[in-house]
Tab-separated table of C-alpha atoms in Angstrom:
chain	number	residue	atom	x	y	z
A	1123	UNK	CA	15.353	5.523	4.226
A	1124	UNK	CA	14.107	2.834	1.851
A	1125	UNK	CA	12.888	4.366	-1.385
A	1126	UNK	CA	9.809	3.185	-3.215
A	1127	UNK	CA	10.642	1.404	-6.443
A	1128	UNK	CA	8.952	-0.984	-8.836
A	1129	UNK	CA	10.229	-3.075	-11.730
A	1130	UNK	CA	8.025	-4.053	-14.651
A	1131	UNK	CA	7.171	-7.763	-14.556
A	1132	UNK	CA	8.990	-9.857	-17.175
A	1133	UNK	CA	5.659	-11.147	-18.485
A	1134	UNK	CA	4.670	-7.606	-19.471
A	1135	UNK	CA	8.107	-6.745	-20.860
A	1136	UNK	CA	7.756	-9.811	-23.114
A	1137	UNK	CA	4.498	-8.283	-24.395
A	1138	UNK	CA	6.202	-4.989	-25.282
A	1139	UNK	CA	5.198	-3.101	-22.148
A	1140	UNK	CA	7.273	-1.087	-19.721
A	1141	UNK	CA	6.924	0.899	-16.506
A	1142	UNK	CA	8.492	4.306	-16.102
A	1143	UNK	CA	8.196	7.345	-13.910
A	1144	UNK	CA	5.409	9.698	-14.847
A	1145	UNK	CA	6.513	12.852	-16.687
A	1146	UNK	CA	4.811	16.233	-16.825
A	1147	UNK	CA	4.097	15.569	-20.515
A	1148	UNK	CA	2.021	12.505	-19.498
A	1149	UNK	CA	-0.490	14.516	-17.479
A	1150	UNK	CA	-2.903	15.337	-20.334
A	1151	UNK	CA	-3.060	11.642	-21.280
A	1152	UNK	CA	-3.486	10.565	-17.660
A	1153	UNK	CA	-6.133	13.223	-17.095
A	1154	UNK	CA	-8.054	11.899	-20.137
A	1155	UNK	CA	-7.706	8.328	-18.848
A	1156	UNK	CA	-9.067	9.371	-15.449
A	1157	UNK	CA	-11.886	11.266	-17.146
A	1158	UNK	CA	-12.996	8.210	-19.145
A	1159	UNK	CA	-12.941	6.105	-15.978
A	1160	UNK	CA	-15.098	8.527	-13.989
A	1161	UNK	CA	-17.393	9.880	-16.725
A	1162	UNK	CA	-20.259	7.412	-16.228
A	1163	UNK	CA	-20.416	8.147	-12.486
A	1164	UNK	CA	-21.576	11.668	-13.254
A	1165	UNK	CA	-23.746	10.956	-16.298
A	1166	UNK	CA	-26.989	11.343	-14.356
A	1167	UNK	CA	-26.139	14.778	-13.007
A	1168	UNK	CA	-27.812	17.699	-14.781
A	1169	UNK	CA	-24.482	19.031	-16.062
A	1170	UNK	CA	-23.346	19.690	-19.582
A	1171	UNK	CA	-20.195	17.967	-20.803
A	1172	UNK	CA	-17.986	20.992	-20.094
A	1173	UNK	CA	-19.113	21.161	-16.452
A	1174	UNK	CA	-18.701	17.401	-16.021
A	1175	UNK	CA	-15.215	17.527	-17.554
A	1176	UNK	CA	-14.182	20.453	-15.336
A	1177	UNK	CA	-15.413	18.666	-12.212
A	1178	UNK	CA	-13.609	15.413	-13.058
A	1179	UNK	CA	-10.433	17.361	-13.839
A	1180	UNK	CA	-10.703	18.988	-10.394
A	1181	UNK	CA	-10.976	15.507	-8.890
A	1182	UNK	CA	-7.864	14.400	-10.796
A	1183	UNK	CA	-5.900	17.323	-9.357
A	1184	UNK	CA	-7.307	16.828	-5.842
A	1185	UNK	CA	-6.501	13.114	-5.911
A	1186	UNK	CA	-2.860	13.816	-6.832
A	1187	UNK	CA	-2.544	16.409	-4.041
A	1188	UNK	CA	-4.133	13.976	-1.579
A	1189	UNK	CA	-1.668	11.234	-2.523
A	1190	UNK	CA	1.317	13.579	-2.248
A	1191	UNK	CA	0.251	15.055	1.093
A	1192	UNK	CA	-1.067	11.835	2.622
A	1193	UNK	CA	1.888	9.539	2.007
A	1194	UNK	CA	5.454	9.608	3.241
A	1195	UNK	CA	6.560	8.705	-0.289
A	1196	UNK	CA	4.675	8.588	-3.587
A	1197	UNK	CA	5.713	6.927	-6.823
A	1198	UNK	CA	3.684	7.937	-9.882
A	1199	UNK	CA	4.322	5.410	-12.649
A	1200	UNK	CA	2.917	4.960	-16.130
A	1201	UNK	CA	2.436	1.708	-17.996
A	1202	UNK	CA	3.529	2.006	-21.604
A	1203	UNK	CA	3.272	-0.124	-24.693
A	1204	UNK	CA	5.715	1.150	-27.249
A	1205	UNK	CA	5.410	4.923	-27.134
A	1206	UNK	CA	1.836	4.875	-25.833
A	1207	UNK	CA	0.697	5.306	-22.241
A	1208	UNK	CA	-1.876	2.575	-21.547
A	1209	UNK	CA	-2.248	3.018	-17.806
A	1210	UNK	CA	-0.965	4.257	-14.502
A	1211	UNK	CA	0.259	2.674	-11.285
A	1212	UNK	CA	0.472	4.889	-8.201
A	1213	UNK	CA	2.270	3.649	-5.091
A	1214	UNK	CA	2.717	5.262	-1.692
A	1215	UNK	CA	3.630	4.484	1.875
A	1216	UNK	CA	6.613	4.606	4.138
A	1217	UNK	CA	8.470	2.003	2.033
A	1218	UNK	CA	10.254	0.631	5.126
A	1219	UNK	CA	7.291	-1.429	6.331
A	1220	UNK	CA	4.322	-0.750	4.065
A	1221	UNK	CA	3.669	0.022	0.424
A	1222	UNK	CA	0.196	1.214	-0.508
A	1223	UNK	CA	-1.284	0.481	-3.918
A	1224	UNK	CA	-2.897	3.898	-4.308
A	1225	UNK	CA	-4.274	3.456	-7.793
A	1226	UNK	CA	-4.081	1.246	-10.828
A	1227	UNK	CA	-5.903	2.309	-13.959
A	1228	UNK	CA	-5.721	0.950	-17.502
A	1229	UNK	CA	-7.312	2.008	-20.754
A	1230	UNK	CA	-10.673	0.273	-21.114
A	1231	UNK	CA	-9.438	-1.570	-24.213
A	1232	UNK	CA	-6.529	-3.021	-22.188
A	1233	UNK	CA	-8.529	-4.299	-19.208
A	1234	UNK	CA	-9.216	-8.000	-18.809
A	1235	UNK	CA	-5.917	-8.966	-20.451
A	1236	UNK	CA	-3.986	-9.847	-17.295
A	1237	UNK	CA	-2.026	-6.597	-17.151
A	1238	UNK	CA	-3.427	-5.488	-13.786
A	1239	UNK	CA	-2.984	-8.978	-12.354
A	1240	UNK	CA	0.655	-9.074	-13.493
A	1241	UNK	CA	1.329	-5.633	-11.996
A	1242	UNK	CA	-0.241	-6.493	-8.643
A	1243	UNK	CA	1.448	-9.902	-8.422
A	1244	UNK	CA	4.808	-8.279	-9.192
A	1245	UNK	CA	4.179	-5.571	-6.597
A	1246	UNK	CA	3.357	-8.148	-3.919
A	1247	UNK	CA	6.422	-10.237	-4.834
A	1248	UNK	CA	8.789	-7.261	-4.860
A	1249	UNK	CA	7.482	-5.705	-1.650
A	1250	UNK	CA	7.032	-8.830	0.468
A	1251	UNK	CA	10.398	-10.322	-0.523
A	1252	UNK	CA	12.029	-8.153	2.131
A	1253	UNK	CA	9.299	-8.348	4.755
A	1254	UNK	CA	7.126	-5.371	3.906
A	1255	UNK	CA	3.334	-5.277	3.626
A	1256	UNK	CA	1.093	-4.248	0.743
A	1257	UNK	CA	-2.159	-2.420	1.491
A	1258	UNK	CA	-4.869	-0.790	-0.577
A	1259	UNK	CA	-8.290	0.758	-0.278
A	1260	UNK	CA	-11.081	-0.120	-2.704
A	1261	UNK	CA	-14.676	1.022	-3.088
A	1262	UNK	CA	-17.084	-1.708	-1.999
A	1263	UNK	CA	-18.727	-1.688	-5.438
A	1264	UNK	CA	-15.535	-1.599	-7.509
A	1265	UNK	CA	-15.302	-4.635	-9.823
A	1266	UNK	CA	-11.577	-4.872	-8.946
A	1267	UNK	CA	-12.554	-6.026	-5.441
A	1268	UNK	CA	-12.837	-9.613	-6.670
A	1269	UNK	CA	-9.417	-9.383	-8.324
A	1270	UNK	CA	-7.848	-8.191	-5.070
A	1271	UNK	CA	-9.480	-11.023	-3.139
A	1272	UNK	CA	-8.339	-13.571	-5.714
A	1273	UNK	CA	-4.780	-12.272	-5.387
A	1274	UNK	CA	-4.794	-12.751	-1.605
A	1275	UNK	CA	-5.864	-9.380	-0.224
A	1276	UNK	CA	-8.200	-9.461	2.770
A	1277	UNK	CA	-10.310	-6.689	4.283
A	1278	UNK	CA	-9.149	-5.554	7.700
A	1279	UNK	CA	-11.224	-2.372	8.069
A	1280	UNK	CA	-13.832	-0.301	6.279
A	1281	UNK	CA	-14.557	3.378	5.799
A	1282	UNK	CA	-18.260	3.003	5.081
A	1283	UNK	CA	-17.916	3.101	1.297
A	1284	UNK	CA	-14.580	1.305	0.921
A	1285	UNK	CA	-12.633	-1.659	2.215
A	1286	UNK	CA	-9.109	-1.329	3.557
A	1287	UNK	CA	-7.295	-4.464	2.444
A	1288	UNK	CA	-3.883	-5.977	3.101
A	1289	UNK	CA	-1.661	-8.719	1.801
A	1290	UNK	CA	0.956	-9.432	4.412
A	1291	UNK	CA	2.855	-12.700	4.588
A	1292	UNK	CA	-0.100	-14.966	5.177
A	1293	UNK	CA	-1.323	-13.012	8.196
A	1294	UNK	CA	-5.083	-13.025	7.895
A	1295	UNK	CA	-6.748	-9.648	8.104
A	1296	UNK	CA	-10.127	-11.073	7.090
A	1297	UNK	CA	-13.208	-9.654	8.752
């Protein structure tokens, strides 16, 4: 069995960043990061902040369970800068033929600085070097869709609300 693995790109190491396996102690920070990402989606609902927070926390837990149960292997990684967690990178798949970019999420203050691009480019380079494919699924209205397209991902299917995309050795999956 080929195990999922990922090495931090040198360009991020040079900027004082690292990638490591997620620890139990990271969960409160990651939960807060997820909450800030999803908060605006639920702003129009007639809920108070406590109800909104509880619902988003349930989604965080459900998402983790879904990733664990739905993938042959899962690798939960955190992006750090010094001692601070600034993001997460979740990978899944069978590792032998396909690695799925399940989720990439950075603190709002760290977006737009090339960190996500560097992580995705490194993932593609590391995975495709030995003939495997990289896939992902992205909401049709997610601003990251343009980033994925720019980096060579092409839609090959849709779920109604999301695109299934792949980057696989120049094989076009474009619709």
